[in-house]
Amino acid sequence: MVTPDQQCVLAALLVEPNRVVATGQLISRVWGDEVPDGATATLRGYLSRLRQALAGAADAAAVRRKLHR
């Protein structure tokens, strides 16, 4: 089950489908000017659970992580 907070993160990602969205940009889209302490860790948790929730969906619905090199 996807929570309302996870839905908000998914909506923030869907603004730019098939593009890399930076962590800071996602945080801004989700929390605006009221960024909570630990927002990066919270966001990572939401993204992890979104990946799990979408794991059985078509490949086009996947939330992928960009690896930094």
mmCIF file with all atom_site columns, N, CA and C in Angstrom:
data_model
loop_
_atom_site.group_PDB
_atom_site.id
_atom_site.type_symbol
_atom_site.label_atom_id
_atom_site.label_alt_id
_atom_site.label_comp_id
_atom_site.label_asym_id
_atom_site.label_entity_id
_atom_site.label_seq_id
_atom_site.pdbx_PDB_ins_code
_atom_site.Cartn_x
_atom_site.Cartn_y
_atom_site.Cartn_z
_atom_site.occupancy
_atom_site.B_iso_or_equiv
_atom_site.pdbx_formal_charge
_atom_site.auth_seq_id
_atom_site.auth_comp_id
_atom_site.auth_asym_id
_atom_site.auth_atom_id
_atom_site.pdbx_PDB_model_num
ATOM 1   N N  . MET A 1 1  ? 0.840  -1.185 0.000   1.00 0.00 ? 1  MET A N  1
ATOM 2   C CA . MET A 1 1  ? 0.000  0.000  0.000   1.00 0.00 ? 1  MET A CA 1
ATOM 3   C C  . MET A 1 1  ? 0.888  1.252  0.000   1.00 0.00 ? 1  MET A C  1
ATOM 4   N N  . VAL A 1 2  ? 0.530  2.190  -0.814  1.00 0.00 ? 2  VAL A N  1
ATOM 5   C CA . VAL A 1 2  ? 1.280  3.445  -0.912  1.00 0.00 ? 2  VAL A CA 1
ATOM 6   C C  . VAL A 1 2  ? 0.588  4.484  -0.036  1.00 0.00 ? 2  VAL A C  1
ATOM 7   N N  . THR A 1 3  ? 1.354  5.090  0.862   1.00 0.00 ? 3  THR A N  1
ATOM 8   C CA . THR A 1 3  ? 0.805  6.094  1.774   1.00 0.00 ? 3  THR A CA 1
ATOM 9   C C  . THR A 1 3  ? 0.636  7.435  1.062   1.00 0.00 ? 3  THR A C  1
ATOM 10  N N  . PRO A 1 4  ? -0.135 8.355  1.647   1.00 0.00 ? 4  PRO A N  1
ATOM 11  C CA . PRO A 1 4  ? -0.268 9.691  1.051   1.00 0.00 ? 4  PRO A CA 1
ATOM 12  C C  . PRO A 1 4  ? 1.080  10.404 0.879   1.00 0.00 ? 4  PRO A C  1
ATOM 13  N N  . ASP A 1 5  ? 1.994  10.235 1.836   1.00 0.00 ? 5  ASP A N  1
ATOM 14  C CA . ASP A 1 5  ? 3.314  10.855 1.708   1.00 0.00 ? 5  ASP A CA 1
ATOM 15  C C  . ASP A 1 5  ? 4.073  10.271 0.519   1.00 0.00 ? 5  ASP A C  1
ATOM 16  N N  . GLN A 1 6  ? 3.978  8.971  0.329   1.00 0.00 ? 6  GLN A N  1
ATOM 17  C CA . GLN A 1 6  ? 4.635  8.338  -0.815  1.00 0.00 ? 6  GLN A CA 1
ATOM 18  C C  . GLN A 1 6  ? 3.985  8.784  -2.118  1.00 0.00 ? 6  GLN A C  1
ATOM 19  N N  . GLN A 1 7  ? 2.682  8.980  -2.105  1.00 0.00 ? 7  GLN A N  1
ATOM 20  C CA . GLN A 1 7  ? 1.990  9.482  -3.292  1.00 0.00 ? 7  GLN A CA 1
ATOM 21  C C  . GLN A 1 7  ? 2.488  10.875 -3.650  1.00 0.00 ? 7  GLN A C  1
ATOM 22  N N  . CYS A 1 8  ? 2.739  11.679 -2.639  1.00 0.00 ? 8  CYS A N  1
ATOM 23  C CA . CYS A 1 8  ? 3.271  13.028 -2.867  1.00 0.00 ? 8  CYS A CA 1
ATOM 24  C C  . CYS A 1 8  ? 4.647  12.947 -3.524  1.00 0.00 ? 8  CYS A C  1
ATOM 25  N N  . VAL A 1 9  ? 5.492  12.039 -3.061  1.00 0.00 ? 9  VAL A N  1
ATOM 26  C CA . VAL A 1 9  ? 6.824  11.863 -3.653  1.00 0.00 ? 9  VAL A CA 1
ATOM 27  C C  . VAL A 1 9  ? 6.677  11.381 -5.097  1.00 0.00 ? 9  VAL A C  1
ATOM 28  N N  . LEU A 1 10 ? 5.787  10.429 -5.333  1.00 0.00 ? 10 LEU A N  1
ATOM 29  C CA . LEU A 1 10 ? 5.582  9.934  -6.694  1.00 0.00 ? 10 LEU A CA 1
ATOM 30  C C  . LEU A 1 10 ? 5.092  11.056 -7.604  1.00 0.00 ? 10 LEU A C  1
ATOM 31  N N  . ALA A 1 11 ? 4.176  11.874 -7.119  1.00 0.00 ? 11 ALA A N  1
ATOM 32  C CA . ALA A 1 11 ? 3.691  13.011 -7.917  1.00 0.00 ? 11 ALA A CA 1
ATOM 33  C C  . ALA A 1 11 ? 4.834  13.977 -8.226  1.00 0.00 ? 11 ALA A C  1
ATOM 34  N N  . ALA A 1 12 ? 5.707  14.200 -7.243  1.00 0.00 ? 12 ALA A N  1
ATOM 35  C CA . ALA A 1 12 ? 6.855  15.095 -7.450  1.00 0.00 ? 12 ALA A CA 1
ATOM 36  C C  . ALA A 1 12 ? 7.790  14.533 -8.512  1.00 0.00 ? 12 ALA A C  1
ATOM 37  N N  . LEU A 1 13 ? 7.913  13.213 -8.572  1.00 0.00 ? 13 LEU A N  1
ATOM 38  C CA . LEU A 1 13 ? 8.746  12.584 -9.610  1.00 0.00 ? 13 LEU A CA 1
ATOM 39  C C  . LEU A 1 13 ? 8.082  12.665 -10.983 1.00 0.00 ? 13 LEU A C  1
ATOM 40  N N  . LEU A 1 14 ? 6.768  12.551 -11.008 1.00 0.00 ? 14 LEU A N  1
ATOM 41  C CA . LEU A 1 14 ? 6.043  12.519 -12.282 1.00 0.00 ? 14 LEU A CA 1
ATOM 42  C C  . LEU A 1 14 ? 5.985  13.874 -12.974 1.00 0.00 ? 14 LEU A C  1
ATOM 43  N N  . VAL A 1 15 ? 6.396  14.926 -12.290 1.00 0.00 ? 15 VAL A N  1
ATOM 44  C CA . VAL A 1 15 ? 6.472  16.239 -12.929 1.00 0.00 ? 15 VAL A CA 1
ATOM 45  C C  . VAL A 1 15 ? 7.442  16.179 -14.098 1.00 0.00 ? 15 VAL A C  1
ATOM 46  N N  . GLU A 1 16 ? 8.488  15.360 -13.952 1.00 0.00 ? 16 GLU A N  1
ATOM 47  C CA . GLU A 1 16 ? 9.490  15.188 -15.008 1.00 0.00 ? 16 GLU A CA 1
ATOM 48  C C  . GLU A 1 16 ? 9.713  13.691 -15.249 1.00 0.00 ? 16 GLU A C  1
ATOM 49  N N  . PRO A 1 17 ? 8.783  13.045 -15.949 1.00 0.00 ? 17 PRO A N  1
ATOM 50  C CA . PRO A 1 17 ? 8.922  11.604 -16.174 1.00 0.00 ? 17 PRO A CA 1
ATOM 51  C C  . PRO A 1 17 ? 10.166 11.273 -16.994 1.00 0.00 ? 17 PRO A C  1
ATOM 52  N N  . ASN A 1 18 ? 10.765 10.141 -16.661 1.00 0.00 ? 18 ASN A N  1
ATOM 53  C CA . ASN A 1 18 ? 11.939 9.624  -17.372 1.00 0.00 ? 18 ASN A CA 1
ATOM 54  C C  . ASN A 1 18 ? 13.147 10.544 -17.284 1.00 0.00 ? 18 ASN A C  1
ATOM 55  N N  . ARG A 1 19 ? 13.220 11.331 -16.226 1.00 0.00 ? 19 ARG A N  1
ATOM 56  C CA . ARG A 1 19 ? 14.365 12.213 -16.004 1.00 0.00 ? 19 ARG A CA 1
ATOM 57  C C  . ARG A 1 19 ? 14.872 12.036 -14.581 1.00 0.00 ? 19 ARG A C  1
ATOM 58  N N  . VAL A 1 20 ? 16.144 12.302 -14.401 1.00 0.00 ? 20 VAL A N  1
ATOM 59  C CA . VAL A 1 20 ? 16.725 12.283 -13.064 1.00 0.00 ? 20 VAL A CA 1
ATOM 60  C C  . VAL A 1 20 ? 16.267 13.536 -12.322 1.00 0.00 ? 20 VAL A C  1
ATOM 61  N N  . VAL A 1 21 ? 15.767 13.356 -11.117 1.00 0.00 ? 21 VAL A N  1
ATOM 62  C CA . VAL A 1 21 ? 15.348 14.483 -10.284 1.00 0.00 ? 21 VAL A CA 1
ATOM 63  C C  . VAL A 1 21 ? 16.259 14.480 -9.057  1.00 0.00 ? 21 VAL A C  1
ATOM 64  N N  . ALA A 1 22 ? 16.942 15.577 -8.839  1.00 0.00 ? 22 ALA A N  1
ATOM 65  C CA . ALA A 1 22 ? 17.886 15.678 -7.729  1.00 0.00 ? 22 ALA A CA 1
ATOM 66  C C  . ALA A 1 22 ? 17.161 15.607 -6.393  1.00 0.00 ? 22 ALA A C  1
ATOM 67  N N  . THR A 1 23 ? 17.853 15.093 -5.395  1.00 0.00 ? 23 THR A N  1
ATOM 68  C CA . THR A 1 23 ? 17.283 14.970 -4.059  1.00 0.00 ? 23 THR A CA 1
ATOM 69  C C  . THR A 1 23 ? 16.768 16.310 -3.545  1.00 0.00 ? 23 THR A C  1
ATOM 70  N N  . GLY A 1 24 ? 17.572 17.353 -3.676  1.00 0.00 ? 24 GLY A N  1
ATOM 71  C CA . GLY A 1 24 ? 17.154 18.676 -3.205  1.00 0.00 ? 24 GLY A CA 1
ATOM 72  C C  . GLY A 1 24 ? 15.889 19.166 -3.885  1.00 0.00 ? 24 GLY A C  1
ATOM 73  N N  . GLN A 1 25 ? 15.780 18.873 -5.164  1.00 0.00 ? 25 GLN A N  1
ATOM 74  C CA . GLN A 1 25 ? 14.601 19.293 -5.912  1.00 0.00 ? 25 GLN A CA 1
ATOM 75  C C  . GLN A 1 25 ? 13.362 18.529 -5.433  1.00 0.00 ? 25 GLN A C  1
ATOM 76  N N  . LEU A 1 26 ? 13.521 17.230 -5.175  1.00 0.00 ? 26 LEU A N  1
ATOM 77  C CA . LEU A 1 26 ? 12.407 16.441 -4.663  1.00 0.00 ? 26 LEU A CA 1
ATOM 78  C C  . LEU A 1 26 ? 11.972 16.944 -3.286  1.00 0.00 ? 26 LEU A C  1
ATOM 79  N N  . ILE A 1 27 ? 12.950 17.213 -2.438  1.00 0.00 ? 27 ILE A N  1
ATOM 80  C CA . ILE A 1 27 ? 12.639 17.720 -1.102  1.00 0.00 ? 27 ILE A CA 1
ATOM 81  C C  . ILE A 1 27 ? 11.866 19.028 -1.204  1.00 0.00 ? 27 ILE A C  1
ATOM 82  N N  . SER A 1 28 ? 12.282 19.898 -2.082  1.00 0.00 ? 28 SER A N  1
ATOM 83  C CA . SER A 1 28 ? 11.585 21.172 -2.275  1.00 0.00 ? 28 SER A CA 1
ATOM 84  C C  . SER A 1 28 ? 10.162 20.961 -2.775  1.00 0.00 ? 28 SER A C  1
ATOM 85  N N  . ARG A 1 29 ? 9.983  20.035 -3.684  1.00 0.00 ? 29 ARG A N  1
ATOM 86  C CA . ARG A 1 29 ? 8.652  19.765 -4.225  1.00 0.00 ? 29 ARG A CA 1
ATOM 87  C C  . ARG A 1 29 ? 7.726  19.135 -3.192  1.00 0.00 ? 29 ARG A C  1
ATOM 88  N N  . VAL A 1 30 ? 8.270  18.299 -2.335  1.00 0.00 ? 30 VAL A N  1
ATOM 89  C CA . VAL A 1 30 ? 7.449  17.587 -1.359  1.00 0.00 ? 30 VAL A CA 1
ATOM 90  C C  . VAL A 1 30 ? 7.130  18.458 -0.150  1.00 0.00 ? 30 VAL A C  1
ATOM 91  N N  . TRP A 1 31 ? 8.133  19.156 0.383   1.00 0.00 ? 31 TRP A N  1
ATOM 92  C CA . TRP A 1 31 ? 7.938  19.896 1.629   1.00 0.00 ? 31 TRP A CA 1
ATOM 93  C C  . TRP A 1 31 ? 7.920  21.418 1.463   1.00 0.00 ? 31 TRP A C  1
ATOM 94  N N  . GLY A 1 32 ? 8.271  21.920 0.306   1.00 0.00 ? 32 GLY A N  1
ATOM 95  C CA . GLY A 1 32 ? 8.261  23.365 0.101   1.00 0.00 ? 32 GLY A CA 1
ATOM 96  C C  . GLY A 1 32 ? 9.215  24.071 1.049   1.00 0.00 ? 32 GLY A C  1
ATOM 97  N N  . ASP A 1 33 ? 8.736  25.117 1.703   1.00 0.00 ? 33 ASP A N  1
ATOM 98  C CA . ASP A 1 33 ? 9.572  25.906 2.617   1.00 0.00 ? 33 ASP A CA 1
ATOM 99  C C  . ASP A 1 33 ? 9.648  25.317 4.018   1.00 0.00 ? 33 ASP A C  1
ATOM 100 N N  . GLU A 1 34 ? 8.875  24.271 4.292   1.00 0.00 ? 34 GLU A N  1
ATOM 101 C CA . GLU A 1 34 ? 8.835  23.679 5.625   1.00 0.00 ? 34 GLU A CA 1
ATOM 102 C C  . GLU A 1 34 ? 9.498  22.307 5.625   1.00 0.00 ? 34 GLU A C  1
ATOM 103 N N  . VAL A 1 35 ? 10.770 22.280 5.349   1.00 0.00 ? 35 VAL A N  1
ATOM 104 C CA . VAL A 1 35 ? 11.522 21.027 5.266   1.00 0.00 ? 35 VAL A CA 1
ATOM 105 C C  . VAL A 1 35 ? 11.804 20.524 6.678   1.00 0.00 ? 35 VAL A C  1
ATOM 106 N N  . PRO A 1 36 ? 11.369 19.297 6.986   1.00 0.00 ? 36 PRO A N  1
ATOM 107 C CA . PRO A 1 36 ? 11.599 18.760 8.325   1.00 0.00 ? 36 PRO A CA 1
ATOM 108 C C  . PRO A 1 36 ? 13.045 18.295 8.503   1.00 0.00 ? 36 PRO A C  1
ATOM 109 N N  . ASP A 1 37 ? 13.469 18.198 9.749   1.00 0.00 ? 37 ASP A N  1
ATOM 110 C CA . ASP A 1 37 ? 14.770 17.597 10.037  1.00 0.00 ? 37 ASP A CA 1
ATOM 111 C C  . ASP A 1 37 ? 14.742 16.165 9.520   1.00 0.00 ? 37 ASP A C  1
ATOM 112 N N  . GLY A 1 38 ? 15.822 15.736 8.934   1.00 0.00 ? 38 GLY A N  1
ATOM 113 C CA . GLY A 1 38 ? 15.906 14.364 8.435   1.00 0.00 ? 38 GLY A CA 1
ATOM 114 C C  . GLY A 1 38 ? 15.153 14.133 7.139   1.00 0.00 ? 38 GLY A C  1
ATOM 115 N N  . ALA A 1 39 ? 14.884 15.207 6.396   1.00 0.00 ? 39 ALA A N  1
ATOM 116 C CA . ALA A 1 39 ? 14.107 15.077 5.159   1.00 0.00 ? 39 ALA A CA 1
ATOM 117 C C  . ALA A 1 39 ? 14.771 14.140 4.156   1.00 0.00 ? 39 ALA A C  1
ATOM 118 N N  . THR A 1 40 ? 16.095 14.179 4.057   1.00 0.00 ? 40 THR A N  1
ATOM 119 C CA . THR A 1 40 ? 16.786 13.318 3.096   1.00 0.00 ? 40 THR A CA 1
ATOM 120 C C  . THR A 1 40 ? 16.585 11.852 3.448   1.00 0.00 ? 40 THR A C  1
ATOM 121 N N  . ALA A 1 41 ? 16.732 11.513 4.709   1.00 0.00 ? 41 ALA A N  1
ATOM 122 C CA . ALA A 1 41 ? 16.536 10.125 5.145   1.00 0.00 ? 41 ALA A CA 1
ATOM 123 C C  . ALA A 1 41 ? 15.078 9.698  4.957   1.00 0.00 ? 41 ALA A C  1
ATOM 124 N N  . THR A 1 42 ? 14.160 10.592 5.274   1.00 0.00 ? 42 THR A N  1
ATOM 125 C CA . THR A 1 42 ? 12.739 10.295 5.091   1.00 0.00 ? 42 THR A CA 1
ATOM 126 C C  . THR A 1 42 ? 12.431 10.057 3.620   1.00 0.00 ? 42 THR A C  1
ATOM 127 N N  . LEU A 1 43 ? 12.960 10.916 2.760   1.00 0.00 ? 43 LEU A N  1
ATOM 128 C CA . LEU A 1 43 ? 12.751 10.778 1.325   1.00 0.00 ? 43 LEU A CA 1
ATOM 129 C C  . LEU A 1 43 ? 13.291 9.438  0.833   1.00 0.00 ? 43 LEU A C  1
ATOM 130 N N  . ARG A 1 44 ? 14.479 9.062  1.288   1.00 0.00 ? 44 ARG A N  1
ATOM 131 C CA . ARG A 1 44 ? 15.058 7.772  0.880   1.00 0.00 ? 44 ARG A CA 1
ATOM 132 C C  . ARG A 1 44 ? 14.149 6.608  1.279   1.00 0.00 ? 44 ARG A C  1
ATOM 133 N N  . GLY A 1 45 ? 13.581 6.703  2.470   1.00 0.00 ? 45 GLY A N  1
ATOM 134 C CA . GLY A 1 45 ? 12.650 5.665  2.917   1.00 0.00 ? 45 GLY A CA 1
ATOM 135 C C  . GLY A 1 45 ? 11.411 5.601  2.041   1.00 0.00 ? 45 GLY A C  1
ATOM 136 N N  . TYR A 1 46 ? 10.848 6.759  1.731   1.00 0.00 ? 46 TYR A N  1
ATOM 137 C CA . TYR A 1 46 ? 9.674  6.801  0.855   1.00 0.00 ? 46 TYR A CA 1
ATOM 138 C C  . TYR A 1 46 ? 9.992  6.205  -0.505  1.00 0.00 ? 46 TYR A C  1
ATOM 139 N N  . LEU A 1 47 ? 11.153 6.563  -1.066  1.00 0.00 ? 47 LEU A N  1
ATOM 140 C CA . LEU A 1 47 ? 11.531 6.052  -2.384  1.00 0.00 ? 47 LEU A CA 1
ATOM 141 C C  . LEU A 1 47 ? 11.738 4.541  -2.348  1.00 0.00 ? 47 LEU A C  1
ATOM 142 N N  . SER A 1 48 ? 12.340 4.053  -1.285  1.00 0.00 ? 48 SER A N  1
ATOM 143 C CA . SER A 1 48 ? 12.541 2.613  -1.149  1.00 0.00 ? 48 SER A CA 1
ATOM 144 C C  . SER A 1 48 ? 11.206 1.873  -1.129  1.00 0.00 ? 48 SER A C  1
ATOM 145 N N  . ARG A 1 49 ? 10.264 2.396  -0.350  1.00 0.00 ? 49 ARG A N  1
ATOM 146 C CA . ARG A 1 49 ? 8.952  1.752  -0.280  1.00 0.00 ? 49 ARG A CA 1
ATOM 147 C C  . ARG A 1 49 ? 8.180  1.894  -1.592  1.00 0.00 ? 49 ARG A C  1
ATOM 148 N N  . LEU A 1 50 ? 8.365  3.003  -2.295  1.00 0.00 ? 50 LEU A N  1
ATOM 149 C CA . LEU A 1 50 ? 7.738  3.152  -3.611  1.00 0.00 ? 50 LEU A CA 1
ATOM 150 C C  . LEU A 1 50 ? 8.289  2.119  -4.590  1.00 0.00 ? 50 LEU A C  1
ATOM 151 N N  . ARG A 1 51 ? 9.610  1.920  -4.556  1.00 0.00 ? 51 ARG A N  1
ATOM 152 C CA . ARG A 1 51 ? 10.201 0.909  -5.437  1.00 0.00 ? 51 ARG A CA 1
ATOM 153 C C  . ARG A 1 51 ? 9.601  -0.465 -5.157  1.00 0.00 ? 51 ARG A C  1
ATOM 154 N N  . GLN A 1 52 ? 9.442  -0.790 -3.885  1.00 0.00 ? 52 GLN A N  1
ATOM 155 C CA . GLN A 1 52 ? 8.862  -2.085 -3.511  1.00 0.00 ? 52 GLN A CA 1
ATOM 156 C C  . GLN A 1 52 ? 7.414  -2.187 -3.987  1.00 0.00 ? 52 GLN A C  1
ATOM 157 N N  . ALA A 1 53 ? 6.648  -1.106 -3.803  1.00 0.00 ? 53 ALA A N  1
ATOM 158 C CA . ALA A 1 53 ? 5.242  -1.110 -4.192  1.00 0.00 ? 53 ALA A CA 1
ATOM 159 C C  . ALA A 1 53 ? 5.074  -1.241 -5.702  1.00 0.00 ? 53 ALA A C  1
ATOM 160 N N  . LEU A 1 54 ? 6.018  -0.675 -6.454  1.00 0.00 ? 54 LEU A N  1
ATOM 161 C CA . LEU A 1 54 ? 5.925  -0.702 -7.918  1.00 0.00 ? 54 LEU A CA 1
ATOM 162 C C  . LEU A 1 54 ? 6.671  -1.870 -8.537  1.00 0.00 ? 54 LEU A C  1
ATOM 163 N N  . ALA A 1 55 ? 7.268  -2.717 -7.719  1.00 0.00 ? 55 ALA A N  1
ATOM 164 C CA . ALA A 1 55 ? 8.101  -3.817 -8.227  1.00 0.00 ? 55 ALA A CA 1
ATOM 165 C C  . ALA A 1 55 ? 7.336  -4.736 -9.173  1.00 0.00 ? 55 ALA A C  1
ATOM 166 N N  . GLY A 1 56 ? 6.069  -4.960 -8.932  1.00 0.00 ? 56 GLY A N  1
ATOM 167 C CA . GLY A 1 56 ? 5.295  -5.852 -9.792  1.00 0.00 ? 56 GLY A CA 1
ATOM 168 C C  . GLY A 1 56 ? 4.671  -5.152 -10.982 1.00 0.00 ? 56 GLY A C  1
ATOM 169 N N  . ALA A 1 57 ? 4.818  -3.846 -11.056 1.00 0.00 ? 57 ALA A N  1
ATOM 170 C CA . ALA A 1 57 ? 4.224  -3.073 -12.152 1.00 0.00 ? 57 ALA A CA 1
ATOM 171 C C  . ALA A 1 57 ? 5.081  -3.198 -13.413 1.00 0.00 ? 57 ALA A C  1
ATOM 172 N N  . ALA A 1 58 ? 4.555  -2.688 -14.486 1.00 0.00 ? 58 ALA A N  1
ATOM 173 C CA . ALA A 1 58 ? 5.308  -2.677 -15.742 1.00 0.00 ? 58 ALA A CA 1
ATOM 174 C C  . ALA A 1 58 ? 6.608  -1.903 -15.553 1.00 0.00 ? 58 ALA A C  1
ATOM 175 N N  . ASP A 1 59 ? 7.611  -2.226 -16.339 1.00 0.00 ? 59 ASP A N  1
ATOM 176 C CA . ASP A 1 59 ? 8.927  -1.588 -16.217 1.00 0.00 ? 59 ASP A CA 1
ATOM 177 C C  . ASP A 1 59 ? 8.830  -0.068 -16.313 1.00 0.00 ? 59 ASP A C  1
ATOM 178 N N  . ALA A 1 60 ? 7.893  0.433  -17.053 1.00 0.00 ? 60 ALA A N  1
ATOM 179 C CA . ALA A 1 60 ? 7.749  1.878  -17.220 1.00 0.00 ? 60 ALA A CA 1
ATOM 180 C C  . ALA A 1 60 ? 7.364  2.564  -15.914 1.00 0.00 ? 60 ALA A C  1
ATOM 181 N N  . ALA A 1 61 ? 6.852  1.789  -14.943 1.00 0.00 ? 61 ALA A N  1
ATOM 182 C CA . ALA A 1 61 ? 6.422  2.371  -13.680 1.00 0.00 ? 61 ALA A CA 1
ATOM 183 C C  . ALA A 1 61 ? 7.517  2.324  -12.615 1.00 0.00 ? 61 ALA A C  1
ATOM 184 N N  . ALA A 1 62 ? 8.690  1.861  -12.963 1.00 0.00 ? 62 ALA A N  1
ATOM 185 C CA . ALA A 1 62 ? 9.759  1.702  -11.984 1.00 0.00 ? 62 ALA A CA 1
ATOM 186 C C  . ALA A 1 62 ? 10.341 3.043  -11.559 1.00 0.00 ? 62 ALA A C  1
ATOM 187 N N  . VAL A 1 63 ? 10.745 3.119  -10.291 1.00 0.00 ? 63 VAL A N  1
ATOM 188 C CA . VAL A 1 63 ? 11.469 4.281  -9.768  1.00 0.00 ? 63 VAL A CA 1
ATOM 189 C C  . VAL A 1 63 ? 12.903 3.817  -9.629  1.00 0.00 ? 63 VAL A C  1
ATOM 190 N N  . ARG A 1 64 ? 13.758 4.364  -10.439 1.00 0.00 ? 64 ARG A N  1
ATOM 191 C CA . ARG A 1 64 ? 15.145 3.930  -10.444 1.00 0.00 ? 64 ARG A CA 1
ATOM 192 C C  . ARG A 1 64 ? 16.026 4.941  -9.726  1.00 0.00 ? 64 ARG A C  1
ATOM 193 N N  . ARG A 1 65 ? 17.123 4.429  -9.225  1.00 0.00 ? 65 ARG A N  1
ATOM 194 C CA . ARG A 1 65 ? 18.081 5.264  -8.521  1.00 0.00 ? 65 ARG A CA 1
ATOM 195 C C  . ARG A 1 65 ? 19.271 5.511  -9.437  1.00 0.00 ? 65 ARG A C  1
ATOM 196 N N  . LYS A 1 66 ? 19.695 6.740  -9.518  1.00 0.00 ? 66 LYS A N  1
ATOM 197 C CA . LYS A 1 66 ? 20.886 7.054  -10.303 1.00 0.00 ? 66 LYS A CA 1
ATOM 198 C C  . LYS A 1 66 ? 22.094 6.888  -9.393  1.00 0.00 ? 66 LYS A C  1
ATOM 199 N N  . LEU A 1 67 ? 23.035 6.110  -9.840  1.00 0.00 ? 67 LEU A N  1
ATOM 200 C CA . LEU A 1 67 ? 24.254 5.889  -9.068  1.00 0.00 ? 67 LEU A CA 1
ATOM 201 C C  . LEU A 1 67 ? 25.244 6.997  -9.369  1.00 0.00 ? 67 LEU A C  1
ATOM 202 N N  . HIS A 1 68 ? 25.824 7.542  -8.325  1.00 0.00 ? 68 HIS A N  1
ATOM 203 C CA . HIS A 1 68 ? 26.833 8.592  -8.494  1.00 0.00 ? 68 HIS A CA 1
ATOM 204 C C  . HIS A 1 68 ? 28.192 7.948  -8.646  1.00 0.00 ? 68 HIS A C  1
ATOM 205 N N  . ARG A 1 69 ? 28.952 8.440  -9.571  1.00 0.00 ? 69 ARG A N  1
ATOM 206 C CA . ARG A 1 69 ? 30.296 7.893  -9.799  1.00 0.00 ? 69 ARG A CA 1
ATOM 207 C C  . ARG A 1 69 ? 31.294 8.973  -9.712  1.00 0.00 ? 69 ARG A C  1
#
